[in-house]
Amino acid sequence: MSRLDDDRLRIARDVIARFPRPKSAVIPLLHLAQEQDGWVTTEAMAHIAELVGVTPADVYGTASFYEMFKFHPVGTWCINVCTNISCQLVGAWDLLRHAEERLGVHAGGTTEDGAFTLEDVECIAACTEAPALQVNYRYRTRVTPADFDRLVDDLRAGRLAEEIPPHGTLARVRQAQTEAWANRGVEAQAAVDAR
Amino acid sequence: MIAAGTVPTGPRVVTSRFDVADGHTYEGYVRTGGSAALQRAVTSMTPTQVHDEVKAAELQGRGGAGVPAGAKWGFLPADVHPRYLVINGDESEPGTYKDRLLMERDPHQLIEGIVLACYALGAAQAFLYVRGEMALAQERLAAALNDAYAHGKVGRRICGTDFSVDVTLTWGAGAYIVGEETALIESLEGERGMPRLKPPYFPAVKGLYMQPTIVNNVETLSNLPYIVGQGGATFKAHGAATSSGMRMFAVSGHVERPGVFEVPNGTTTFRMLFEAPEYCGGVRAGGRVKAFIPGGASAMWFFEEHLDTPLDKPTVDKAGSMLGSGAIVVMDQTTDMVAACWRIVRFFARESCGKCTPCREGTNWLEKILKRMLDGHGRPEDIDLLFDVSESISPGIAWPPRQTTICPLGPSAVSPIASAVRRFRPEFEHYVAHGRPVDGVVSPFARALAGTR
Amino acid sequence: MTDVAQPPKTTVSVTIDGRAHDATPGQLVIAACADAGVHVPHFCWHPRMSPVGMCRQCIVEVDTPRGPAMVVSCMTPVAEGQVVRTDSPQVKRAQEGVLELLLANHPLDCPVCDKGGECPLQDQAFSHGPGESRFVEEKRHYEKPIPISDLVLLDRERCILCDRCTRFADEVAGDPLISFTSRGNATQVMTFPEEPFASYFSGNTVQICPVGALTATPYRFKARPWDLDQVESTCTTCAVGCRVVVQSSRNELVRLQGVDVDAVNWGWLCDRGRFSFEAVNSPDRLAAPALRDGGALRDASWSEAIGAAARAIAAADPSRVAIVGGARGTNEDAFAWAALADALGVVRRDARMGDGLPPEVLALPQATIDDVCRARTIVLLGPDLKEELPVLYLRVRHAAQSRRSRLVECTPRATGLTPYAWRAVAHEPGMQARTVAALLAEPEVAAQLAAGEVAVVVGRGNLAEDDRWTMEALGEVLAAAPSARVLPAMRRGNVRGALTAGLAPRDASGATPAILEAAAAGGIAVLVLLGADPVADAPDADLARRALARVPHVVSVDAFLHESNAGAHVLLPTAVHGEKSGTTTNVEGRVSDVAQQIVPRGTARPDWMIASELAAALGRDLGLGSLAQVRAAMAARVPAFAPVADVRATRGEGVLTARPAPLPMPRGGAVARDRNGYNYRLVVSRTLWDGAIATRRSPSLAPLARPAEVVLHPADLARVGAAEGAAVRVGVGEVTVTLPVRADAGVARGSAWVPALRGAGLEPLLAGARDVVDVRIEAER
């Protein structure tokens, strides 16, 4: 797998049509690629470049600016521990240290079995419920070391499969291309672009 | 501690559905009065009347800069089309926690606010840009938009009128700087999220696709259904003369009950917020405030003497900081100020986009100096060097900051240094001399590092 | 207010460091400062690219209603009454601060850096820097130079992220193959994995890099800037006439750099022009005259060799003497040879190689490059400018990109400009008159042309067809837009100058194809090849081979041995670009000087001198004993060259040749025969890396030669039933060649494109070609 599969290609075309200029769809399409493969492959970036009409270097330039896009395989579950100020004040570093010991990797690493990637991240907007972390961008708040251990056990045992999809999947509801789609902005911008 | 019942409270304007179990669904929204304002606006008000209500409300932008929304909308040049509304849902200023709640728990309120704004602005397309890391918010908004389209509240012929508008939902992929409006526009165009220079690229004139664009924050627009429904004057009356309406604040750090509160704008003081039982219930374990950040990591810090300052924009501005995005972080007497300062500087160093030299090089240099101090390798001259490097990013190291940079991110890294070093210089000197914090202060790494030594 | 209309103000009054200055409206402060003689230090700003305000080095103070404000002068336009300070303590502090930050992570490897000695960052650090770095932390580390293309290496540690190279690639070249990647402190310039920065213009990024981050293989570690000698000159690799600085060290050419002249190249060069100087240094150069003696070549003295050539010419009737070539030399070279031909009565002479356009195209109302780029409508007939005249491509692309001009393109296949065209149609070879007529008759196109200001760029887009089909199409355009002006896109170095100087056929028997045919039939006794290689350059290589085999005396004036002169009887080594002075004429008729920078190889000498000596040996004194005499005679006797009499006029931007009154163009419209639907009509056209002699003799460029292939429209590839990359048989009559096939939607249905390549075995397809060439294509089984 690498290029977008047929289902995702259809979604990609819908997404492109939602913007006045195709290049605007680069980030949504990169998410689609990451959803498919768990990370963003070179082939997927080349495919996206084709779809939006830019060079692969251009897509890579955009993609590599954003932290969420991974250019090598990562764990099925990416655990992002916030260590920013509000979390630091209430023990984030202790939690991260505990997580490193429990998973046997340093922040930034992936466990040998490919199950977990651990990251030390910036503020995730859960400051009043610190210390907080995300697993594949789903929140866990006021996390104690015991909570963390339970989380890891539950993930491994598949008890959270419903709530937490594999890395790469964000919203599981997609915006629909409805009958009511007016696309007036698109037409107006096209008129401007054609000077 | 301030007694219960003695602090100002007010109606729940934007948080009214936070306790409604199905408040995020279309049915729950409509059942609790949602959508009425939109229906009224598009059937019985002109766009100018809607704009006038927002002006009357004196609704200050909730993204950080606090520009009144009504005035901002007025910067759009007349008769230039297409024009766009961009909704900034890229909440990521450290300490800030409100927009995510509004998107997760009341997505229809935001969507209604977006459509009302488009109606007032004459925009045919809006782009709702959510932070990439907020999967639940994205999911709730996608579902809500699909329902709103299905019920004729967005899309073609809204509420059966001739008014049509499309809302494109999209999200980022992890970059704080994209919260800056011109960087957000770049990101929406599929580019690296690097800010544009203002002037010439003021979004209202040359924004998305170089067309006139209004960028509004999620909380700002979530207020619109109330303002249009109840009237701008009603909204304004909830707050102080110079800070209208209700406003959300997140209080985190060393308080008994950290939380997100919607308070009458401009009337509550920091002390009330920290101490009242309705709000945070006091500093944790009966401690005292050593410092607090009044408005996000970019803000200058406040101290004990600022506790009785009201949460009122002009008052806080005058006192030498800002309310920013309503992010208040409380630090008690045990806080390691060198570590706190370093952590915020590290944030800006990591989030610098790299476009301009002073920010890219300067924030990273500052971070390295502070880290060296924490690691016990500080030199006496490093404290002056911190100020000197800061001076190269933000000449004069003053408030409001001047900048040699393109956008305010670089100067933001100077705020914690100017605040902490000026106030707590002995703590920095102690680190330089002894490689550890002063007595009575707890290093946030103490336990974390214990295992490694 | 008065009701007296004020004349519009054409300047903006500003004050720069206390002195009043009249700036140009719309100008940026940094440019106004430069005009006022005030240097504002900068790294990211470049006058030919859009400003980005990234390095922040050019901070100045400008008075605003709210007091003085620090602004970047590269993004701030001048305004009436503006007060600018570049020297206040605040400005100095800010500039020094930025410089310290730029140097924080910059390695201290100036002693081994090619840029050392000509490095803006180094210069700035010396003049304004704090002396010693206070940055004691570990600097950024990256793998030292990594190749980002065959020609360019990137040292990311030295890079200051000014966006010049990336902006150039995107904005100027239209090849966004390098981009900023990652973020913040980790930001770096990078290509996409496995997709190199294969731009025809990559060398420009090296030239504009303000530090030593980008280096080019031909110059790496060759010289230090303070050891370089240099002279300004004009590139003659193609006919755009880009101004250059030619740099040498110890009598060896080491580098060419673009010079910014407004009328022509704006400072840019293509990689072929920039790097093919390597051939000048080639060990394969001819260094001494040679004579064929009993079948083998032997070195000879100049007098011996000239004597042999003179005897052969003296013995032949002038009608049996022919001169082919001259486009690689200077105007003066061509003039001297034309003078010799005149003296001898030789009428068969042609600077073209049968692959250009008839000289009548020079008699039409002429357009300059600037005229084209300012036109409301640009009509492009024929060639792919990106492949043939690369910097002209940059100029036209800029015009179309900045939306000043609308480009209407009618070419045998998609070109580098197609993505920027307002209308683009591909025509079948031979049928362009019909296609262009239909295109111009479309109401929207007709309305566009009717608005006036039309320029036509016309050249030979296909070597596998008669040049008259292009002229027929041009006739259609000029009928539709009678006031249009024409830029003849003749690609070979100084072909326009050589034709103007007199190396043009006096009648139909004098054109190169006719000369070769006469020679093949035994009608030529002496053939002078003036830097010409007809086997490689004339479309019909087979004819060229037969011709050369029949001529009893071939005299070759050349710098290299090649197939056409391998059997020559007299070889006279010539001085080449960089080794001689003179003038050259570009595609628009602009004459600019070429300058000698190094001593010629061995005893090689300029062509004009050889002509003069040969004349003397034949007992004719041409009066052309010095370059100054040649120049004076040329200006006096060739009306077009009258402006060249003053040598100073040819410096810098040069001077346009005088234009005779234009002749009317007959209405064209004729087309070739129809194609049999089973066949494909052949398009053979030039590409930049075509294996030409100068690129083959340049070690850095030789590997870039493209492979031989046949390219079909994807639907035609399917029809042939071959897989991408598979070998197919391409046949004409009894002849078949086997080539790998590729699909490209830019090739029209029913056409087959083959790049014109030396030595790729394509000659049989063009043997005897006249009107058009239809080929069979079959999959190999």
mmCIF file with all atom_site columns, C-alpha atoms in Angstrom, chain A residues 18-21 23-24 26-28 31 58 61-62 64-69 83-86 88-91 93-94 97 101 120-129 134 136-139 142 170-176 178-186 188-189 192, chain B residues 82 84 91 94-97 100 125 127 131-135 138-139 142-143 146 149 155-156 164 166-175 177 187-193 209 211 251-252 254 258-259 329-331 335 339-340 343 346-347 350-351 353 444-445 447-448 452:
data_model
loop_
_atom_site.group_PDB
_atom_site.id
_atom_site.type_symbol
_atom_site.label_atom_id
_atom_site.label_alt_id
_atom_site.label_comp_id
_atom_site.label_asym_id
_atom_site.label_entity_id
_atom_site.label_seq_id
_atom_site.pdbx_PDB_ins_code
_atom_site.Cartn_x
_atom_site.Cartn_y
_atom_site.Cartn_z
_atom_site.occupancy
_atom_site.B_iso_or_equiv
_atom_site.pdbx_formal_charge
_atom_site.auth_seq_id
_atom_site.auth_comp_id
_atom_site.auth_asym_id
_atom_site.auth_atom_id
_atom_site.pdbx_PDB_model_num
ATOM 1   C CA . ARG A 1 18  ? -14.466 21.535 -1.580  1.00 0.00 ? 18  ARG A CA 1
ATOM 2   C CA . PHE A 1 19  ? -11.683 24.095 -1.968  1.00 0.00 ? 19  PHE A CA 1
ATOM 3   C CA . PRO A 1 20  ? -11.383 26.903 -4.513  1.00 0.00 ? 20  PRO A CA 1
ATOM 4   C CA . ARG A 1 21  ? -7.880  25.734 -5.359  1.00 0.00 ? 21  ARG A CA 1
ATOM 5   C CA . LYS A 1 23  ? -3.553  22.701 -3.443  1.00 0.00 ? 23  LYS A CA 1
ATOM 6   C CA . SER A 1 24  ? -5.612  23.552 -0.380  1.00 0.00 ? 24  SER A CA 1
ATOM 7   C CA . VAL A 1 26  ? -2.813  18.849 0.475   1.00 0.00 ? 26  VAL A CA 1
ATOM 8   C CA . ILE A 1 27  ? -3.108  18.564 4.259   1.00 0.00 ? 27  ILE A CA 1
ATOM 9   C CA . PRO A 1 28  ? -6.467  16.724 4.256   1.00 0.00 ? 28  PRO A CA 1
ATOM 10  C CA . HIS A 1 31  ? -4.205  12.807 6.593   1.00 0.00 ? 31  HIS A CA 1
ATOM 11  C CA . ASP A 1 58  ? 6.126   20.879 -2.799  1.00 0.00 ? 58  ASP A CA 1
ATOM 12  C CA . GLY A 1 61  ? 7.725   20.706 1.962   1.00 0.00 ? 61  GLY A CA 1
ATOM 13  C CA . THR A 1 62  ? 4.231   21.223 3.311   1.00 0.00 ? 62  THR A CA 1
ATOM 14  C CA . SER A 1 64  ? 7.239   17.997 6.804   1.00 0.00 ? 64  SER A CA 1
ATOM 15  C CA . PHE A 1 65  ? 6.244   21.292 8.408   1.00 0.00 ? 65  PHE A CA 1
ATOM 16  C CA . TYR A 1 66  ? 3.574   19.565 10.463  1.00 0.00 ? 66  TYR A CA 1
ATOM 17  C CA . GLU A 1 67  ? 4.412   17.337 13.382  1.00 0.00 ? 67  GLU A CA 1
ATOM 18  C CA . MET A 1 68  ? 1.537   14.924 13.026  1.00 0.00 ? 68  MET A CA 1
ATOM 19  C CA . PHE A 1 69  ? 2.768   13.588 9.705   1.00 0.00 ? 69  PHE A CA 1
ATOM 20  C CA . THR A 1 83  ? 4.857   18.388 29.277  1.00 0.00 ? 83  THR A CA 1
ATOM 21  C CA . ASN A 1 84  ? 3.943   22.018 28.708  1.00 0.00 ? 84  ASN A CA 1
ATOM 22  C CA . ILE A 1 85  ? 3.679   24.471 31.563  1.00 0.00 ? 85  ILE A CA 1
ATOM 23  C CA . SER A 1 86  ? 0.291   23.537 33.026  1.00 0.00 ? 86  SER A CA 1
ATOM 24  C CA . GLN A 1 88  ? 4.757   20.393 34.081  1.00 0.00 ? 88  GLN A CA 1
ATOM 25  C CA . LEU A 1 89  ? 3.409   22.168 37.168  1.00 0.00 ? 89  LEU A CA 1
ATOM 26  C CA . VAL A 1 90  ? 1.529   19.041 38.231  1.00 0.00 ? 90  VAL A CA 1
ATOM 27  C CA . GLY A 1 91  ? 3.927   16.243 37.442  1.00 0.00 ? 91  GLY A CA 1
ATOM 28  C CA . TRP A 1 93  ? 7.777   14.834 33.744  1.00 0.00 ? 93  TRP A CA 1
ATOM 29  C CA . ASP A 1 94  ? 7.118   12.159 36.351  1.00 0.00 ? 94  ASP A CA 1
ATOM 30  C CA . ARG A 1 97  ? 9.446   9.137  33.015  1.00 0.00 ? 97  ARG A CA 1
ATOM 31  C CA . GLU A 1 101 ? 10.060  2.936  31.944  1.00 0.00 ? 101 GLU A CA 1
ATOM 32  C CA . ASP A 1 120 ? 6.881   14.420 24.657  1.00 0.00 ? 120 ASP A CA 1
ATOM 33  C CA . VAL A 1 121 ? 4.548   17.007 23.148  1.00 0.00 ? 121 VAL A CA 1
ATOM 34  C CA . GLU A 1 122 ? 3.468   20.586 23.489  1.00 0.00 ? 122 GLU A CA 1
ATOM 35  C CA . CYS A 1 123 ? 0.176   21.810 24.952  1.00 0.00 ? 123 CYS A CA 1
ATOM 36  C CA . ILE A 1 124 ? -2.828  19.712 23.876  1.00 0.00 ? 124 ILE A CA 1
ATOM 37  C CA . ALA A 1 125 ? -5.542  21.988 25.325  1.00 0.00 ? 125 ALA A CA 1
ATOM 38  C CA . ALA A 1 126 ? -6.473  19.994 28.396  1.00 0.00 ? 126 ALA A CA 1
ATOM 39  C CA . CYS A 1 127 ? -4.684  22.294 30.813  1.00 0.00 ? 127 CYS A CA 1
ATOM 40  C CA . THR A 1 128 ? -7.260  22.264 33.582  1.00 0.00 ? 128 THR A CA 1
ATOM 41  C CA . GLU A 1 129 ? -7.207  18.460 33.589  1.00 0.00 ? 129 GLU A CA 1
ATOM 42  C CA . GLN A 1 134 ? -3.379  11.591 24.012  1.00 0.00 ? 134 GLN A CA 1
ATOM 43  C CA . ASN A 1 136 ? -3.857  8.531  18.738  1.00 0.00 ? 136 ASN A CA 1
ATOM 44  C CA . TYR A 1 137 ? -5.264  11.972 19.533  1.00 0.00 ? 137 TYR A CA 1
ATOM 45  C CA . ARG A 1 138 ? -7.866  10.702 22.016  1.00 0.00 ? 138 ARG A CA 1
ATOM 46  C CA . TYR A 1 139 ? -7.558  12.292 25.423  1.00 0.00 ? 139 TYR A CA 1
ATOM 47  C CA . ARG A 1 142 ? -5.402  13.689 35.205  1.00 0.00 ? 142 ARG A CA 1
ATOM 48  C CA . LEU A 1 170 ? -8.765  11.053 13.149  1.00 0.00 ? 170 LEU A CA 1
ATOM 49  C CA . ALA A 1 171 ? -12.476 11.826 12.760  1.00 0.00 ? 171 ALA A CA 1
ATOM 50  C CA . ARG A 1 172 ? -14.428 8.718  11.801  1.00 0.00 ? 172 ARG A CA 1
ATOM 51  C CA . VAL A 1 173 ? -17.234 10.847 10.448  1.00 0.00 ? 173 VAL A CA 1
ATOM 52  C CA . ARG A 1 174 ? -16.449 12.566 7.177   1.00 0.00 ? 174 ARG A CA 1
ATOM 53  C CA . GLN A 1 175 ? -18.035 15.695 5.840   1.00 0.00 ? 175 GLN A CA 1
ATOM 54  C CA . ALA A 1 176 ? -20.490 14.563 3.185   1.00 0.00 ? 176 ALA A CA 1
ATOM 55  C CA . THR A 1 178 ? -24.436 16.736 -0.130  1.00 0.00 ? 178 THR A CA 1
ATOM 56  C CA . GLU A 1 179 ? -27.029 17.795 -2.632  1.00 0.00 ? 179 GLU A CA 1
ATOM 57  C CA . ALA A 1 180 ? -27.082 21.105 -0.854  1.00 0.00 ? 180 ALA A CA 1
ATOM 58  C CA . TRP A 1 181 ? -23.442 21.806 -1.640  1.00 0.00 ? 181 TRP A CA 1
ATOM 59  C CA . ALA A 1 182 ? -23.533 25.184 -3.324  1.00 0.00 ? 182 ALA A CA 1
ATOM 60  C CA . ASN A 1 183 ? -19.856 25.696 -4.113  1.00 0.00 ? 183 ASN A CA 1
ATOM 61  C CA . ARG A 1 184 ? -20.424 29.379 -4.797  1.00 0.00 ? 184 ARG A CA 1
ATOM 62  C CA . GLY A 1 185 ? -17.026 30.317 -3.399  1.00 0.00 ? 185 GLY A CA 1
ATOM 63  C CA . VAL A 1 186 ? -15.339 27.916 -5.766  1.00 0.00 ? 186 VAL A CA 1
ATOM 64  C CA . ALA A 1 188 ? -16.252 32.951 -7.716  1.00 0.00 ? 188 ALA A CA 1
ATOM 65  C CA . GLN A 1 189 ? -12.590 32.229 -7.021  1.00 0.00 ? 189 GLN A CA 1
ATOM 66  C CA . VAL A 1 192 ? -10.892 35.665 -10.146 1.00 0.00 ? 192 VAL A CA 1
ATOM 67  C CA . PRO B 2 82  ? -15.237 36.312 -3.371  1.00 0.00 ? 82  PRO B CA 1
ATOM 68  C CA . TYR B 2 84  ? -14.086 34.356 2.871   1.00 0.00 ? 84  TYR B CA 1
ATOM 69  C CA . GLU B 2 91  ? -6.393  26.276 19.834  1.00 0.00 ? 91  GLU B CA 1
ATOM 70  C CA . PRO B 2 94  ? -0.277  26.802 26.305  1.00 0.00 ? 94  PRO B CA 1
ATOM 71  C CA . GLY B 2 95  ? -2.843  27.102 29.051  1.00 0.00 ? 95  GLY B CA 1
ATOM 72  C CA . THR B 2 96  ? -5.722  27.687 26.654  1.00 0.00 ? 96  THR B CA 1
ATOM 73  C CA . TYR B 2 97  ? -8.669  25.333 26.868  1.00 0.00 ? 97  TYR B CA 1
ATOM 74  C CA . ARG B 2 100 ? -11.999 22.529 22.057  1.00 0.00 ? 100 ARG B CA 1
ATOM 75  C CA . GLN B 2 125 ? -17.823 30.114 1.690   1.00 0.00 ? 125 GLN B CA 1
ATOM 76  C CA . PHE B 2 127 ? -13.428 27.380 6.142   1.00 0.00 ? 127 PHE B CA 1
ATOM 77  C CA . ARG B 2 131 ? -6.555  21.801 15.269  1.00 0.00 ? 131 ARG B CA 1
ATOM 78  C CA . GLY B 2 132 ? -5.209  18.505 13.889  1.00 0.00 ? 132 GLY B CA 1
ATOM 79  C CA . GLU B 2 133 ? -4.829  16.857 17.278  1.00 0.00 ? 133 GLU B CA 1
ATOM 80  C CA . MET B 2 134 ? -8.505  17.260 18.185  1.00 0.00 ? 134 MET B CA 1
ATOM 81  C CA . ALA B 2 135 ? -10.065 14.112 16.780  1.00 0.00 ? 135 ALA B CA 1
ATOM 82  C CA . GLN B 2 138 ? -13.374 17.047 14.189  1.00 0.00 ? 138 GLN B CA 1
ATOM 83  C CA . GLU B 2 139 ? -15.784 14.141 14.449  1.00 0.00 ? 139 GLU B CA 1
ATOM 84  C CA . ALA B 2 142 ? -18.344 16.717 10.775  1.00 0.00 ? 142 ALA B CA 1
ATOM 85  C CA . ALA B 2 143 ? -21.474 15.049 12.115  1.00 0.00 ? 143 ALA B CA 1
ATOM 86  C CA . ASN B 2 146 ? -23.778 16.928 7.875   1.00 0.00 ? 146 ASN B CA 1
ATOM 87  C CA . TYR B 2 149 ? -26.701 20.635 5.726   1.00 0.00 ? 149 TYR B CA 1
ATOM 88  C CA . GLY B 2 155 ? -25.620 24.978 2.119   1.00 0.00 ? 155 GLY B CA 1
ATOM 89  C CA . ARG B 2 156 ? -28.095 25.922 -0.555  1.00 0.00 ? 156 ARG B CA 1
ATOM 90  C CA . SER B 2 164 ? -26.549 30.064 0.537   1.00 0.00 ? 164 SER B CA 1
ATOM 91  C CA . ASP B 2 166 ? -20.848 26.459 2.248   1.00 0.00 ? 166 ASP B CA 1
ATOM 92  C CA . VAL B 2 167 ? -18.743 25.548 5.231   1.00 0.00 ? 167 VAL B CA 1
ATOM 93  C CA . THR B 2 168 ? -15.669 23.465 4.478   1.00 0.00 ? 168 THR B CA 1
ATOM 94  C CA . LEU B 2 169 ? -14.413 21.558 7.475   1.00 0.00 ? 169 LEU B CA 1
ATOM 95  C CA . THR B 2 170 ? -10.693 20.915 7.533   1.00 0.00 ? 170 THR B CA 1
ATOM 96  C CA . TRP B 2 171 ? -7.950  20.519 10.066  1.00 0.00 ? 171 TRP B CA 1
ATOM 97  C CA . GLY B 2 172 ? -4.293  21.096 10.626  1.00 0.00 ? 172 GLY B CA 1
ATOM 98  C CA . ALA B 2 173 ? -1.556  18.645 11.384  1.00 0.00 ? 173 ALA B CA 1
ATOM 99  C CA . GLY B 2 174 ? 0.380   19.891 14.356  1.00 0.00 ? 174 GLY B CA 1
ATOM 100 C CA . ALA B 2 175 ? 1.898   23.368 14.263  1.00 0.00 ? 175 ALA B CA 1
ATOM 101 C CA . ILE B 2 177 ? 2.118   28.844 14.568  1.00 0.00 ? 177 ILE B CA 1
ATOM 102 C CA . SER B 2 187 ? -1.927  26.330 5.793   1.00 0.00 ? 187 SER B CA 1
ATOM 103 C CA . LEU B 2 188 ? -5.398  26.503 4.273   1.00 0.00 ? 188 LEU B CA 1
ATOM 104 C CA . GLU B 2 189 ? -3.761  27.086 0.915   1.00 0.00 ? 189 GLU B CA 1
ATOM 105 C CA . GLY B 2 190 ? -1.820  23.853 1.361   1.00 0.00 ? 190 GLY B CA 1
ATOM 106 C CA . GLU B 2 191 ? 1.430   25.556 2.243   1.00 0.00 ? 191 GLU B CA 1
ATOM 107 C CA . ARG B 2 192 ? 3.834   25.420 5.132   1.00 0.00 ? 192 ARG B CA 1
ATOM 108 C CA . GLY B 2 193 ? 2.211   27.384 7.932   1.00 0.00 ? 193 GLY B CA 1
ATOM 109 C CA . TYR B 2 209 ? -6.222  33.215 -2.092  1.00 0.00 ? 209 TYR B CA 1
ATOM 110 C CA . GLN B 2 211 ? -9.053  37.744 -1.422  1.00 0.00 ? 211 GLN B CA 1
ATOM 111 C CA . VAL B 2 251 ? -7.436  28.359 35.080  1.00 0.00 ? 251 VAL B CA 1
ATOM 112 C CA . SER B 2 252 ? -4.775  25.690 35.384  1.00 0.00 ? 252 SER B CA 1
ATOM 113 C CA . HIS B 2 254 ? -1.561  25.200 41.302  1.00 0.00 ? 254 HIS B CA 1
ATOM 114 C CA . PRO B 2 258 ? -8.603  23.987 38.013  1.00 0.00 ? 258 PRO B CA 1
ATOM 115 C CA . GLY B 2 259 ? -11.371 24.558 35.524  1.00 0.00 ? 259 GLY B CA 1
ATOM 116 C CA . VAL B 2 329 ? -1.724  29.498 34.776  1.00 0.00 ? 329 VAL B CA 1
ATOM 117 C CA . VAL B 2 330 ? -1.127  29.729 38.503  1.00 0.00 ? 330 VAL B CA 1
ATOM 118 C CA . MET B 2 331 ? 2.254   28.972 40.061  1.00 0.00 ? 331 MET B CA 1
ATOM 119 C CA . THR B 2 335 ? 7.481   26.542 41.612  1.00 0.00 ? 335 THR B CA 1
ATOM 120 C CA . ALA B 2 339 ? 12.277  25.426 34.922  1.00 0.00 ? 339 ALA B CA 1
ATOM 121 C CA . ALA B 2 340 ? 8.969   27.199 34.277  1.00 0.00 ? 340 ALA B CA 1
ATOM 122 C CA . ARG B 2 343 ? 9.552   25.157 29.545  1.00 0.00 ? 343 ARG B CA 1
ATOM 123 C CA . ARG B 2 346 ? 11.236  25.526 24.810  1.00 0.00 ? 346 ARG B CA 1
ATOM 124 C CA . PHE B 2 347 ? 7.696   25.649 23.542  1.00 0.00 ? 347 PHE B CA 1
ATOM 125 C CA . ARG B 2 350 ? 10.009  24.086 19.120  1.00 0.00 ? 350 ARG B CA 1
ATOM 126 C CA . GLU B 2 351 ? 7.122   25.889 17.492  1.00 0.00 ? 351 GLU B CA 1
ATOM 127 C CA . CYS B 2 353 ? 8.263   28.160 12.004  1.00 0.00 ? 353 CYS B CA 1
ATOM 128 C CA . PRO B 2 444 ? 9.780   19.449 38.141  1.00 0.00 ? 444 PRO B CA 1
ATOM 129 C CA . PHE B 2 445 ? 12.439  16.943 37.141  1.00 0.00 ? 445 PHE B CA 1
ATOM 130 C CA . ARG B 2 447 ? 11.519  12.710 40.757  1.00 0.00 ? 447 ARG B CA 1
ATOM 131 C CA . ALA B 2 448 ? 11.687  12.172 37.043  1.00 0.00 ? 448 ALA B CA 1
ATOM 132 C CA . THR B 2 452 ? 18.363  7.918  36.182  1.00 0.00 ? 452 THR B CA 1
#
